[in-house]
Amino acid sequence: MHKIVTRRELAPQTNLFEFSAEEVAAKTEPGQFVILRIDEDGERIPLTIADADVEKGTITVVCHEVGKSTKQLGSFKEGECILDLLGPLGKPAEIKRFGTVLCVGGGVMAAPLHFQAKAFHQIGNRVIGVVGARTESHLIFEDEMREVCDDLHVATDDGTRGYKGLDFLKELLKKSKVDRAIVMGPVVTMKIVSELTRPLSIPTIVSLIPIMVDGMGMCGACRVTVGGQTKFACVDGPDFDGHQVDFDELMARLKMFTAQEKLAFVFQEEGKRSL
Amino acid sequence: MSKPKPKIKKEAIIMPKQEPKDRISNFEEVALGYAEEQAVAEAERCLQCAKAACVEGCPVEVGIPAFIQLIRERKFGEAIKKVKEKNSLPAVCGRVCPQEEQCQARCTMGKVGDPISIGRLERFVADWERGQGYKVPQQSASTGKRVAIVGAGPAGLTAAADLAKLGHDAVIFEALHKPGGVLIYGIPEFRLPKKIVEAEAEYIEKLGVTIKMNAMIGKLYTIKELLEYFDAVFIGTGAGLPHFMRIPGENLCGIYSANEFLIRVNLMKAYDFPRSATPIFVGEKVAVIGGGNTAMDSARCALRLGAKEVRIAYRRSREEMPTRAEEVENAEEEGIILEFLTNPTRFIGNDRGWVKAMECIRMRLGEPDASGRRRPIPIEGSEFITDIDTVIMAIGRTPNPIIQQTTEGLEVTKWGTILVDENGKTSIEGVYAGGDIVTGQATVISAMGAGKKAAEAIHQYLTKKRTK
């Protein structure tokens, strides 16, 4: 059992959870993820770690409610417990002194991106940050990112805050010499940014969370094509070269259970009504 | 006139099964087990050979004639005690062991009629005991030694049970959220009910073993770190990595590894979706690729999940199938189509990235290969296309690599298995290994045999070693 030490609503349907998980916290590095299970009937939910506090013995994740399980997690309160927490999984991000690092975080992934940006900043990289969201109310971790970035830009899809869309990056990449780009967010964001950095030959790392079950290399649900080869995101990643990833295949595979997810959601809502 | 000799009954007592038409729409156990009278009648067929060949055929050397004699005498409690002297998972082995290749293959009765149904009798006494409530044997005095076991599969559970019986403090680290390894994630409910695996794991805990779930060794702790707290380590991490064929279209939606398919169904109980939160998709026309037990299990699960037509494509012929005979029979009874000498060459997708057809090629058998089986050779120009909407790749599994990657000094073979001596000792002092992680994909009982042997070796090592 893992207790929710902190729960904070960051944006609509978007919550930060700090779980007590002493052993996991002691081993966590930026870029890794955990798999949670809420209860006995629960799915295994992969979430990228957004922070780890070794002294408190906690790890932090940010979760956006998209389906039955994430919505169920969203209903949990501080002090309550979830059943299982496995981690840290996946390879840690490569945190080195590269020079100037561009860190782009879209949606909830701005939180785990901050974990990396902080690490890049601490060892002396110049960090240019970008936080983006669909609309202003969905922007998260802007202040936290500002603290660890030498320069921070804000963008929204609808232009309600900061730049409208990611086109501004073209200019930004022209003006500043970027040695490495880190992109965490929706697949489409990772694809767009990878396309922008490709002609400039800027090494671009994307963090992939496809559909997963065990998260330890056993099922292959998370297989992605990278440079023409099949890789398992859970053990070979989650970080990959953004210029090599087949994003279209990834997008199709993420939709594999859409029909079932809708059914699960209806089932849950019906259940609530009958109670 | 002399009394006529009692006639030996040549035919085995048949074990009742669920009818195919009923069982294809549920996940309940297919084989129903002997009733008391049936078990006693079957036990009475045993010749009680002085030199019991059956025992030699058993990887854990269960005292077979002795426990069968006790069934005859209706001393079921003593019979199970006899089995458990050697085998801590009898309800599992009675159900999933390939007895026809092991103990029963050597049965003297087999020369004149059906061999004694040793597996069914083992299952009977194990189930009888579970019905009565487990009796935990008296514990040996604590030795004060601590052993870490990595992986709660058949090898790890057996090693832990044996070490606990000898008075050592055994702690199992399991990466998944339930113990059992392949017994819980791989073998389906209708062949091995999960409550039986849970009960057998509970029995092992009652022997004094601690099982720590959600603890992935190699990530949470390394083997070196475990050696700081434990006097010895046993690695039983199994062969859990799925093979793919590396043919075009393999990453289309609707194509699963057998591991993914079975983990969803068994461990995550997707057959009970949406009550159980993990989804599964099964279309109308399912193709399973492979010819082993995993292929049979996947095909039979797909049928129960509503598929209209399930075909197994196997590149060799029926004779080469590495499958438990009873399971092929069950699969065919249920209407699974077996297509031999057939191998896929590519998968064809629709515009949304879903598989809609597969191209296969016919094979013929050539000279025997390294496995001793005749090598399948493609027949040029024999390609044909079949419409399908779900594919399950059941073409084998390779060793889990994480311990090997994170343990400096651990010698590994070119196949990724861990190198051990005849006692299961690895290249690192105090570190032992056994099961599929050493042999590559094999059977439950051979993994248990390896766990047993390693436990003995660890015991020897700990007894000789001075206390830290």
XYZ file of C-alpha atoms in Angstrom:
743
model
C 0.000 0.000 0.000
C 1.228 3.452 -0.851
C -0.172 6.509 0.879
C -0.976 9.716 -0.955
C 1.042 12.245 1.039
C 0.067 15.216 -1.120
C -2.678 15.704 -3.688
C -2.958 18.999 -5.505
C -5.178 19.983 -8.397
C -2.981 21.723 -10.959
C -5.502 22.202 -13.753
C -8.928 20.807 -14.659
C -8.785 16.972 -14.377
C -5.068 17.233 -13.710
C -3.688 16.309 -10.311
C -0.307 16.030 -8.682
C 0.145 13.051 -6.380
C 3.017 12.534 -3.992
C 3.122 8.891 -2.890
C 5.091 7.423 -0.032
C 7.470 4.951 -1.688
C 10.746 5.045 0.191
C 12.617 2.327 -1.673
C 11.529 3.608 -5.098
C 12.436 7.220 -4.233
C 15.949 6.180 -3.235
C 16.595 4.734 -6.688
C 14.723 7.132 -8.944
C 16.496 9.192 -11.586
C 14.901 11.706 -13.979
C 13.342 10.055 -17.029
C 12.144 6.904 -15.260
C 8.559 5.844 -14.658
C 6.429 3.871 -12.241
C 3.471 1.548 -12.708
C 0.565 2.001 -10.310
C -2.386 -0.186 -9.558
C -5.213 1.400 -7.649
C -7.011 -1.673 -6.346
C -7.516 -5.389 -6.871
C -9.389 -4.912 -10.173
C -7.100 -2.117 -11.304
C -5.136 -1.693 -14.502
C -1.397 -1.238 -14.421
C -1.014 2.516 -15.077
C 2.383 3.778 -16.283
C 3.263 7.324 -15.187
C 6.516 9.221 -15.660
C 8.086 10.265 -12.360
C 8.000 14.041 -11.855
C 10.104 14.162 -8.704
C 11.634 12.018 -5.981
C 12.379 13.075 -2.423
C 14.803 10.643 -0.841
C 14.564 12.178 2.634
C 10.768 12.173 2.736
C 10.709 8.827 0.950
C 8.220 9.974 -1.681
C 7.830 10.129 -5.439
C 5.632 12.557 -7.357
C 3.569 12.022 -10.501
C 1.109 14.220 -12.348
C -1.897 12.502 -13.874
C -4.436 13.794 -16.364
C -7.827 12.089 -16.286
C -8.340 10.518 -19.704
C -10.015 7.187 -19.019
C -11.602 5.060 -16.342
C -8.461 4.340 -14.333
C -6.967 7.821 -14.377
C -10.370 9.258 -13.456
C -10.574 6.819 -10.562
C -7.111 7.891 -9.395
C -8.253 11.505 -9.654
C -10.992 10.791 -7.119
C -8.437 9.774 -4.462
C -7.818 12.118 -1.551
C -4.781 12.940 0.519
C -4.158 10.268 3.132
C -5.759 7.492 1.068
C -3.729 4.592 -0.299
C -3.296 2.846 -3.607
C -2.527 -0.872 -3.756
C 0.665 -1.246 -5.813
C 3.529 0.915 -6.976
C 6.348 -0.608 -9.024
C 9.497 1.198 -10.034
C 11.649 2.862 -10.933
C 11.281 1.452 -14.451
C 12.945 2.297 -17.743
C 16.362 3.718 -18.391
C 17.210 7.034 -16.734
C 17.544 10.089 -18.979
C 21.058 10.944 -20.093
C 21.851 13.967 -17.924
C 25.175 15.453 -19.031
C 26.724 18.800 -19.692
C 25.703 19.351 -23.299
C 25.822 23.183 -23.382
C 22.414 24.575 -24.243
C 19.487 22.237 -23.719
C 16.010 22.996 -25.053
C 13.356 21.386 -22.821
C 9.853 21.282 -24.312
C 7.007 19.995 -22.143
C 3.427 19.644 -23.316
C 0.391 19.041 -21.089
C 1.007 16.965 -17.957
C 4.457 15.994 -19.213
C 5.698 19.477 -18.236
C 5.993 18.026 -14.716
C 8.417 15.143 -15.453
C 10.179 17.466 -17.913
C 10.840 19.835 -14.995
C 12.543 16.941 -13.158
C 15.000 16.684 -16.066
C 15.328 20.430 -16.682
C 16.257 20.858 -13.014
C 18.947 18.187 -13.351
C 20.337 19.759 -16.558
C 20.384 23.169 -14.898
C 22.121 21.891 -11.752
C 25.122 20.562 -13.639
C 25.629 23.776 -15.528
C 23.702 23.541 -18.797
C 21.990 26.597 -20.185
C 18.345 25.536 -20.196
C 15.766 27.017 -22.556
C 12.339 25.887 -21.419
C 9.019 25.691 -23.203
C 5.781 24.793 -21.443
C 2.707 24.307 -23.531
C -0.902 23.223 -23.192
C -4.160 23.142 -25.072
C -5.355 26.303 -23.403
C -4.297 28.633 -20.593
C -6.183 26.836 -17.819
C -4.314 23.617 -18.631
C -0.830 25.070 -18.295
C 1.073 23.498 -15.421
C 4.517 23.822 -13.837
C 5.215 27.229 -15.382
C 6.630 28.723 -12.163
C 8.631 25.621 -11.327
C 10.131 25.599 -14.823
C 10.986 29.317 -14.617
C 13.156 28.601 -11.566
C 15.370 26.112 -13.425
C 15.406 27.680 -16.905
C 17.613 30.481 -18.145
C 14.867 31.376 -20.543
C 11.236 30.192 -20.486
C 8.609 30.368 -23.215
C 4.916 29.621 -22.919
C 2.677 28.380 -25.720
C -0.942 27.268 -26.058
C -2.767 25.619 -28.947
C -5.457 28.294 -28.914
C -3.195 31.250 -28.142
C -4.963 32.088 -24.866
C -1.533 32.412 -23.284
C 1.919 32.963 -24.783
C 2.641 31.875 -28.324
C -0.081 30.244 -30.409
C 1.217 26.821 -31.367
C 4.831 25.773 -31.711
C 5.775 27.728 -34.861
C 7.753 30.220 -32.763
C 10.299 27.458 -32.178
C 11.511 27.881 -35.781
C 12.677 31.436 -35.003
C 13.966 30.439 -31.600
C 16.072 27.622 -33.054
C 17.458 30.054 -35.651
C 18.452 32.601 -33.010
C 19.905 30.307 -30.332
C 22.457 27.569 -30.728
C 20.830 24.509 -29.176
C 22.992 21.449 -28.469
C 20.257 19.084 -27.413
C 16.478 19.055 -27.303
C 14.296 17.116 -24.865
C 10.617 16.795 -25.752
C 7.998 15.315 -23.463
C 4.322 15.587 -24.227
C 1.592 14.393 -26.566
C 2.860 12.360 -29.540
C 1.968 15.159 -31.924
C 4.103 17.651 -29.973
C 7.069 15.281 -29.999
C 6.623 14.748 -33.729
C 6.394 18.462 -34.554
C 9.442 19.421 -32.504
C 11.462 16.511 -33.897
C 10.652 17.704 -37.422
C 11.794 21.236 -36.542
C 15.137 20.084 -35.120
C 15.847 17.516 -37.834
C 17.109 19.950 -40.534
C 19.322 21.598 -37.890
C 20.738 18.210 -36.812
C 20.014 18.938 -33.167
C 19.993 15.662 -31.205
C 16.402 15.355 -30.014
C 15.253 13.014 -27.298
C 11.590 12.099 -26.914
C 10.062 10.230 -23.982
C 7.521 7.615 -25.067
C 4.759 6.120 -22.957
C 2.853 3.809 -25.321
C 0.269 1.322 -24.045
C 2.014 -0.918 -21.510
C 1.037 -3.853 -19.347
C 3.895 -5.239 -17.266
C 6.428 -2.459 -17.903
C 9.382 -4.815 -17.561
C 9.871 -6.114 -21.082
C 7.560 -9.110 -20.930
C 4.558 -8.217 -23.059
C 5.725 -6.107 -25.980
C 2.541 -4.010 -25.968
C 4.761 -0.915 -25.898
C 6.735 -1.832 -29.012
C 7.738 1.112 -31.146
C 9.652 1.309 -34.390
C 12.841 3.319 -34.007
C 15.194 3.565 -36.967
C 13.364 0.657 -38.605
C 13.848 -1.610 -35.598
C 11.295 -2.739 -33.054
C 12.084 -1.524 -29.520
C 10.223 -1.954 -26.250
C 9.653 1.496 -24.725
C 9.552 0.074 -21.184
C 13.054 -1.423 -21.136
C 14.836 0.021 -24.193
C 13.416 3.494 -23.434
C 11.385 5.447 -22.563
C 13.841 7.897 -24.180
C 14.521 7.555 -27.911
C 15.993 9.573 -30.759
C 13.056 11.662 -31.971
C 14.420 11.710 -35.512
C 14.167 7.912 -35.726
C 10.758 7.231 -34.111
C 7.793 6.146 -36.249
C 5.286 8.500 -34.605
C 2.396 7.542 -36.914
C 2.619 3.898 -35.863
C 2.798 4.996 -32.226
C -0.337 7.120 -32.641
C -2.256 4.219 -34.229
C -1.135 1.822 -31.488
C -2.192 4.245 -28.743
C -5.747 3.966 -30.099
C -5.855 0.162 -29.981
C -8.244 -0.024 -27.052
C -10.250 3.167 -27.598
C -13.546 1.295 -27.975
C -12.941 -0.731 -24.815
C -11.881 2.376 -22.895
C -15.196 4.034 -23.750
C -17.065 0.959 -22.566
C -15.126 0.906 -19.286
C -15.972 4.539 -18.768
C -19.685 3.954 -19.324
C -19.542 0.942 -16.995
C -17.989 3.093 -14.276
C -20.529 5.896 -14.673
C -23.408 3.369 -14.617
C -21.926 1.868 -11.468
C -21.894 5.270 -9.790
C -25.531 5.892 -10.715
C -26.684 2.545 -9.380
C -24.964 3.248 -6.043
C -9.255 -75.453 -8.503
C -6.974 -72.473 -7.837
C -8.415 -69.032 -7.207
C -8.346 -66.899 -10.364
C -5.765 -64.072 -10.273
C -7.323 -60.649 -9.824
C -7.620 -59.147 -13.260
C -5.537 -56.030 -13.871
C -7.627 -53.219 -15.212
C -5.908 -52.040 -18.371
C -7.883 -48.860 -18.893
C -7.289 -45.779 -16.782
C -10.214 -44.250 -14.945
C -11.390 -41.338 -17.045
C -11.274 -37.923 -15.397
C -14.503 -35.966 -15.883
C -14.233 -32.834 -18.044
C -16.528 -29.953 -18.906
C -18.230 -30.621 -22.247
C -16.627 -28.690 -25.137
C -19.875 -26.898 -26.008
C -20.165 -25.594 -22.441
C -16.557 -24.811 -21.732
C -15.889 -22.684 -24.811
C -17.984 -19.935 -23.300
C -16.486 -19.894 -19.808
C -13.085 -19.639 -18.127
C -13.765 -22.322 -15.534
C -11.513 -25.323 -15.228
C -11.904 -27.859 -18.052
C -10.665 -30.947 -16.211
C -12.765 -31.552 -13.133
C -10.546 -33.979 -11.209
C -11.244 -37.405 -9.755
C -13.835 -37.993 -7.081
C -12.640 -40.056 -4.100
C -13.896 -43.396 -5.465
C -12.375 -42.735 -8.877
C -9.012 -41.893 -7.307
C -8.984 -45.031 -5.198
C -9.964 -47.169 -8.209
C -7.171 -45.645 -10.292
C -4.680 -46.122 -7.433
C -5.652 -49.789 -7.269
C -4.344 -50.283 -10.799
C -0.793 -49.450 -9.637
C 1.527 -52.459 -9.628
C 3.717 -51.024 -6.829
C 6.894 -51.939 -8.695
C 9.884 -52.581 -6.441
C 12.118 -50.615 -8.796
C 9.888 -47.653 -9.504
C 10.758 -46.317 -12.940
C 8.140 -43.577 -12.555
C 10.191 -41.898 -9.791
C 13.201 -41.715 -12.102
C 11.016 -39.928 -14.621
C 10.099 -37.191 -12.136
C 12.415 -34.147 -12.042
C 11.731 -33.712 -8.305
C 11.623 -37.454 -7.511
C 8.225 -37.647 -5.840
C 7.743 -40.977 -4.022
C 5.075 -42.047 -6.483
C 4.323 -45.700 -5.533
C 4.273 -44.749 -1.845
C 1.735 -41.947 -2.220
C -0.413 -44.087 -4.532
C -0.389 -46.888 -1.957
C -1.616 -44.396 0.665
C -4.472 -43.347 -1.657
C -5.423 -47.014 -1.962
C -5.567 -47.154 1.813
C -7.629 -43.955 1.776
C -4.967 -42.220 3.861
C -5.187 -39.038 1.793
C -3.582 -36.828 4.433
C -0.532 -39.049 4.529
C -0.489 -39.327 0.772
C -0.209 -35.565 0.294
C 2.429 -35.403 3.029
C 4.415 -37.939 1.051
C 4.100 -35.869 -2.152
C 5.047 -32.663 -0.360
C 8.266 -34.177 0.940
C 9.528 -33.505 -2.573
C 7.052 -31.209 -4.262
C 5.725 -27.988 -2.725
C 3.346 -27.255 -5.635
C 1.435 -30.527 -6.162
C -1.909 -29.019 -7.175
C -0.052 -27.128 -9.920
C 2.072 -30.061 -11.105
C -0.874 -32.440 -11.123
C -2.442 -30.081 -13.661
C 0.351 -28.807 -15.873
C 3.214 -31.330 -15.858
C 3.767 -33.246 -19.109
C 3.315 -36.560 -17.258
C 3.084 -38.511 -20.497
C 6.747 -37.666 -21.151
C 7.901 -38.067 -17.550
C 6.605 -40.356 -14.789
C 3.801 -41.930 -16.837
C 6.083 -42.574 -19.814
C 7.997 -45.073 -17.667
C 5.038 -46.694 -15.909
C 5.119 -50.510 -16.156
C 1.355 -50.594 -16.651
C 1.912 -48.549 -19.792
C 3.394 -51.632 -21.439
C 0.129 -53.571 -21.180
C -2.469 -50.831 -21.106
C -2.879 -47.224 -19.991
C -0.186 -46.020 -17.609
C -1.360 -45.067 -14.113
C -2.757 -41.514 -14.144
C -0.114 -40.255 -11.728
C -0.806 -36.587 -12.459
C -4.516 -36.956 -11.798
C -3.792 -38.747 -8.516
C -1.330 -36.059 -7.458
C -3.958 -33.461 -8.269
C -6.559 -35.422 -6.309
C -4.578 -35.512 -3.063
C -3.495 -31.883 -3.426
C -7.096 -30.763 -3.948
C -8.226 -32.988 -1.080
C -5.760 -31.258 1.228
C -6.772 -27.775 0.101
C -10.368 -28.717 0.899
C -9.318 -29.734 4.420
C -7.033 -26.766 5.133
C -3.255 -26.975 4.942
C -1.215 -28.670 7.624
C 2.096 -26.892 7.933
C 4.963 -29.241 8.761
C 7.007 -28.573 11.856
C 9.711 -26.021 11.216
C 13.412 -26.706 11.630
C 15.205 -24.494 14.143
C 16.246 -21.170 12.600
C 19.764 -21.144 11.249
C 19.900 -17.349 11.276
C 20.904 -17.356 7.609
C 19.092 -15.186 5.116
C 18.554 -16.050 1.459
C 17.128 -13.685 -1.185
C 15.167 -15.347 -3.982
C 14.620 -13.345 -7.152
C 11.350 -14.236 -8.846
C 8.279 -15.989 -7.414
C 7.846 -18.464 -10.254
C 8.071 -22.256 -9.990
C 11.874 -22.247 -9.448
C 11.870 -19.465 -6.851
C 8.862 -20.759 -4.913
C 10.381 -24.253 -4.740
C 13.814 -23.010 -3.677
C 12.253 -20.758 -1.022
C 10.051 -23.544 0.348
C 12.954 -25.966 0.617
C 15.226 -23.384 2.252
C 12.519 -22.421 4.750
C 11.989 -26.076 5.656
C 15.715 -26.252 6.453
C 15.404 -23.291 8.827
C 16.757 -20.528 6.614
C 15.066 -17.159 6.346
C 13.936 -16.938 2.694
C 12.687 -13.675 1.169
C 11.295 -13.705 -2.381
C 11.437 -10.512 -4.473
C 8.768 -10.568 -7.199
C 8.449 -7.839 -9.825
C 4.771 -8.444 -10.635
C 1.950 -7.789 -8.179
C 1.150 -11.463 -7.604
C 3.334 -14.513 -6.940
C 3.453 -17.503 -9.276
C 5.363 -16.263 -12.319
C 4.191 -18.108 -15.424
C 1.629 -19.973 -13.290
C -0.195 -16.702 -12.656
C 0.459 -14.687 -15.830
C 0.858 -17.443 -18.425
C -1.276 -20.509 -17.835
C -4.993 -19.764 -18.211
C -7.626 -20.082 -15.531
C -9.363 -22.994 -17.307
C -6.199 -25.078 -17.112
C -4.867 -23.859 -13.759
C -7.307 -21.837 -11.627
C -5.570 -18.843 -10.084
C -7.040 -19.554 -6.659
C -4.951 -22.735 -6.677
C -1.770 -20.830 -7.442
C -2.673 -18.331 -4.710
C -3.335 -21.147 -2.242
C -0.026 -22.852 -3.027
C 1.825 -19.536 -2.613
C 0.057 -19.025 0.721
C 1.192 -22.468 1.822
C 4.765 -21.488 1.001
C 4.344 -18.309 3.055
C 3.099 -20.458 5.924
C 6.380 -22.325 5.772
C 7.950 -19.020 6.831
C 8.800 -17.537 3.438
C 8.308 -13.778 2.914
C 7.139 -12.732 -0.559
C 7.768 -9.100 -1.449
C 5.779 -7.977 -4.506
C 6.408 -5.084 -6.900
C 10.122 -5.376 -6.276
C 12.086 -5.557 -9.481
C 15.619 -6.683 -8.797
C 18.086 -4.978 -11.084
C 16.099 -1.749 -10.739
C 15.103 -1.476 -7.068
C 18.161 -3.362 -5.759
C 21.059 -4.967 -7.563
C 22.291 -8.484 -6.799
C 25.371 -6.918 -5.168
C 23.133 -4.861 -2.869
C 21.156 -7.979 -1.936
C 24.420 -9.699 -0.973
C 24.994 -6.981 1.633
C 21.892 -8.108 3.514
C 21.611 -11.766 2.563
C 24.001 -14.689 2.927
C 23.067 -16.104 -0.474
C 20.942 -15.242 -3.511
C 18.950 -17.470 -5.866
C 18.005 -16.073 -9.292
C 14.887 -17.572 -10.862
C 13.779 -14.778 -13.159
C 12.586 -17.032 -15.961
C 12.226 -16.598 -19.685
C 9.625 -13.893 -20.061
C 10.684 -11.903 -23.124
C 8.501 -12.474 -26.151
C 9.912 -13.375 -29.557
C 8.612 -11.697 -32.657
C 9.273 -12.907 -36.213
C 10.587 -9.580 -37.532
C 8.374 -9.752 -40.589
C 6.563 -6.801 -42.193
C 3.450 -5.543 -40.453
C 4.152 -7.120 -37.096
C 3.510 -3.900 -35.163
C 0.020 -3.380 -36.597
C -2.825 -2.986 -34.109
C -4.497 -6.300 -33.337
C -1.210 -8.206 -33.173
C -0.195 -9.357 -29.715
C 2.658 -11.359 -28.320
C 1.238 -14.412 -26.548
C 2.728 -12.919 -23.389
C 0.733 -9.714 -23.740
C -2.440 -11.586 -24.616
C -2.088 -14.048 -21.732
C -0.954 -11.428 -19.184
C -4.050 -9.383 -20.016
C -6.299 -12.434 -19.721
C -4.723 -14.270 -16.784
C -2.917 -11.825 -14.528
C -5.148 -8.837 -15.290
C -8.392 -10.840 -15.717
C -9.381 -9.054 -18.925
C -12.009 -11.782 -19.493
C -13.924 -10.025 -16.741
C -13.639 -6.604 -18.429
C -15.013 -4.028 -17.674
C -15.407 -5.174 -14.061
C -11.691 -5.782 -14.220
C -10.202 -2.598 -15.637
C -7.736 -4.093 -18.140
C -9.181 -4.322 -21.659
C -8.579 -6.841 -24.405
C -9.616 -6.886 -28.038
C -10.422 -10.145 -29.802
C -11.850 -10.031 -33.282
C -13.837 -12.632 -35.214
C -10.999 -14.384 -37.008
C -7.958 -15.074 -34.889
C -4.628 -16.548 -35.974
C -2.217 -17.929 -33.402
C 1.348 -18.474 -34.611
C 3.307 -21.290 -32.955
C 2.886 -24.886 -31.867
C 3.589 -25.056 -28.136
C 1.474 -25.005 -24.988
C 1.431 -21.213 -25.115
C -0.106 -21.320 -28.596
C -2.812 -23.742 -27.391
C -3.497 -21.571 -24.328
C -3.739 -18.405 -26.425
C -6.040 -20.022 -28.989
C -8.360 -21.416 -26.346
C -8.494 -18.053 -24.532
C -9.327 -16.271 -27.806
C -12.191 -18.707 -28.408
C -13.579 -18.082 -24.930
C -13.356 -14.326 -25.505
C -15.773 -14.592 -28.417
C -13.710 -15.288 -31.547
C -15.731 -17.038 -34.275
C -12.788 -18.837 -35.809
C -9.413 -19.561 -34.258
C -6.636 -21.149 -36.285
C -3.166 -22.125 -35.150
C -0.466 -21.840 -37.818
C 2.530 -24.041 -37.031
C 5.551 -24.312 -39.296
C 6.221 -27.988 -38.552
C 3.822 -30.950 -38.398
C 1.775 -32.514 -35.617
C 4.590 -34.911 -34.631
C 6.967 -32.057 -33.795
C 4.529 -30.128 -31.586
C 6.112 -29.479 -28.173
C 2.744 -29.638 -26.476
C 1.109 -31.557 -23.658
C -1.025 -34.210 -25.449
C -4.106 -33.519 -23.354
C -4.088 -29.840 -24.367
C -3.983 -30.520 -28.127
C -6.898 -32.895 -27.660
C -8.798 -30.279 -25.652
C -8.079 -27.586 -28.249
C -9.297 -29.741 -31.135
C -12.421 -30.764 -29.208
C -13.175 -27.070 -28.787
C -12.976 -26.465 -32.522
C -9.561 -24.840 -32.821
C -8.240 -25.326 -36.362
C -4.693 -26.648 -36.528
C -2.875 -25.681 -39.668
C 0.463 -27.466 -39.991
C 3.475 -26.696 -42.206
C 2.352 -23.086 -42.450
C 4.323 -19.976 -41.557
C 3.394 -16.275 -41.863
C 5.521 -14.086 -44.127
C 3.832 -10.702 -43.611
C 0.809 -8.985 -42.107
C -1.373 -6.636 -44.096
C -3.002 -3.619 -42.457
C -5.962 -1.360 -43.181
C -5.787 2.448 -43.394
C -6.145 2.824 -39.619
C -3.135 0.645 -38.883
C -5.104 -2.499 -37.951
C -4.227 -5.965 -39.217
C -6.751 -7.267 -41.786
C -4.972 -10.213 -43.402
C -1.895 -12.342 -43.216
C 0.227 -13.899 -45.908
C 1.544 -17.381 -45.167
C 3.829 -19.775 -46.954
C 3.585 -23.582 -46.940
C 6.504 -25.531 -45.521
C 7.966 -29.004 -45.993
C 10.165 -30.935 -43.590
C 13.857 -31.404 -44.336
C 16.695 -32.957 -42.351
C 16.649 -32.873 -38.524
C 17.970 -29.596 -37.026
C 19.774 -28.854 -33.727
C 16.575 -29.629 -31.770
C 16.448 -33.104 -33.340
C 13.225 -32.229 -35.109
C 12.987 -32.057 -38.882
C 13.734 -28.576 -40.137
C 10.856 -26.745 -41.814
C 11.718 -25.394 -45.287
C 9.515 -22.882 -47.147
C 7.975 -24.100 -50.413
C 8.640 -21.319 -52.899
C 5.613 -19.819 -54.578
C 3.132 -21.383 -52.133
C 2.186 -18.067 -50.478
C -1.489 -17.485 -49.768
C -3.480 -14.791 -48.002
C -6.027 -15.312 -45.203
C -8.342 -12.635 -43.790
C -7.847 -12.224 -40.051
C -8.349 -9.417 -37.548
C -6.355 -10.636 -34.560
C -2.948 -12.295 -34.376
C -1.195 -13.830 -31.372
C 2.506 -14.562 -31.759
C 3.348 -17.605 -29.631
C 6.761 -18.476 -30.997
C 8.774 -18.661 -27.805
C 10.301 -16.575 -25.079
C 13.863 -15.594 -24.185
C 15.476 -15.048 -20.771
C 14.728 -11.860 -18.859
C 17.907 -9.780 -19.293
C 17.762 -7.224 -16.490
C 19.746 -9.132 -13.823
C 22.429 -10.063 -16.362
C 22.698 -6.422 -17.492
C 22.988 -5.059 -13.963
C 25.240 -7.655 -12.316
C 28.933 -7.233 -12.941
C 30.870 -10.492 -12.961
C 27.842 -12.703 -13.638
C 28.743 -15.050 -16.472
C 26.143 -15.354 -19.188
C 25.893 -17.568 -22.288
C 25.491 -16.208 -25.805
C 21.767 -16.987 -25.540
C 21.499 -14.663 -22.537
C 20.994 -17.461 -20.027
C 22.979 -17.475 -16.768
C 25.910 -19.887 -16.644
C 25.840 -22.281 -13.659
C 27.610 -25.464 -12.506
C 25.783 -28.748 -11.870
C 24.534 -27.411 -8.512
C 23.162 -24.173 -9.855
C 26.110 -22.078 -8.661
C 26.889 -19.007 -10.791
C 30.234 -17.271 -11.328
C 29.605 -15.101 -8.237
C 30.127 -16.588 -4.783
C 26.883 -17.114 -2.919
C 24.772 -16.519 -6.027
C 22.808 -19.426 -7.511
C 20.356 -19.612 -10.404
C 17.883 -22.088 -11.862
C 14.861 -22.579 -14.079
C 14.253 -20.963 -17.462
C 16.855 -18.246 -16.736
C 19.467 -21.033 -16.961
C 17.945 -23.484 -19.453
C 15.908 -21.163 -21.639
C 12.166 -21.761 -21.962
C 11.291 -25.181 -20.475
C 8.669 -26.728 -18.194
C 7.302 -25.806 -14.763
C 8.549 -29.033 -13.241
C 12.092 -28.742 -14.626
C 12.284 -25.245 -13.116
C 11.083 -26.704 -9.823
C 13.740 -29.406 -10.053
C 16.394 -26.727 -10.554
C 15.056 -24.711 -7.617
C 15.244 -27.805 -5.460
C 18.795 -28.629 -6.456
C 19.951 -25.051 -5.903
C 18.278 -24.969 -2.479
C 20.289 -28.036 -1.468
C 23.503 -26.453 -2.751
C 22.723 -23.178 -0.959
C 22.078 -25.123 2.234
C 25.470 -26.818 1.920
C 27.123 -23.479 1.231
C 25.469 -21.784 4.215
C 26.243 -24.638 6.567
C 29.924 -24.533 5.680
C 30.157 -20.764 5.630
C 30.960 -19.032 8.919
C 28.387 -16.607 10.246
C 29.095 -13.054 9.115
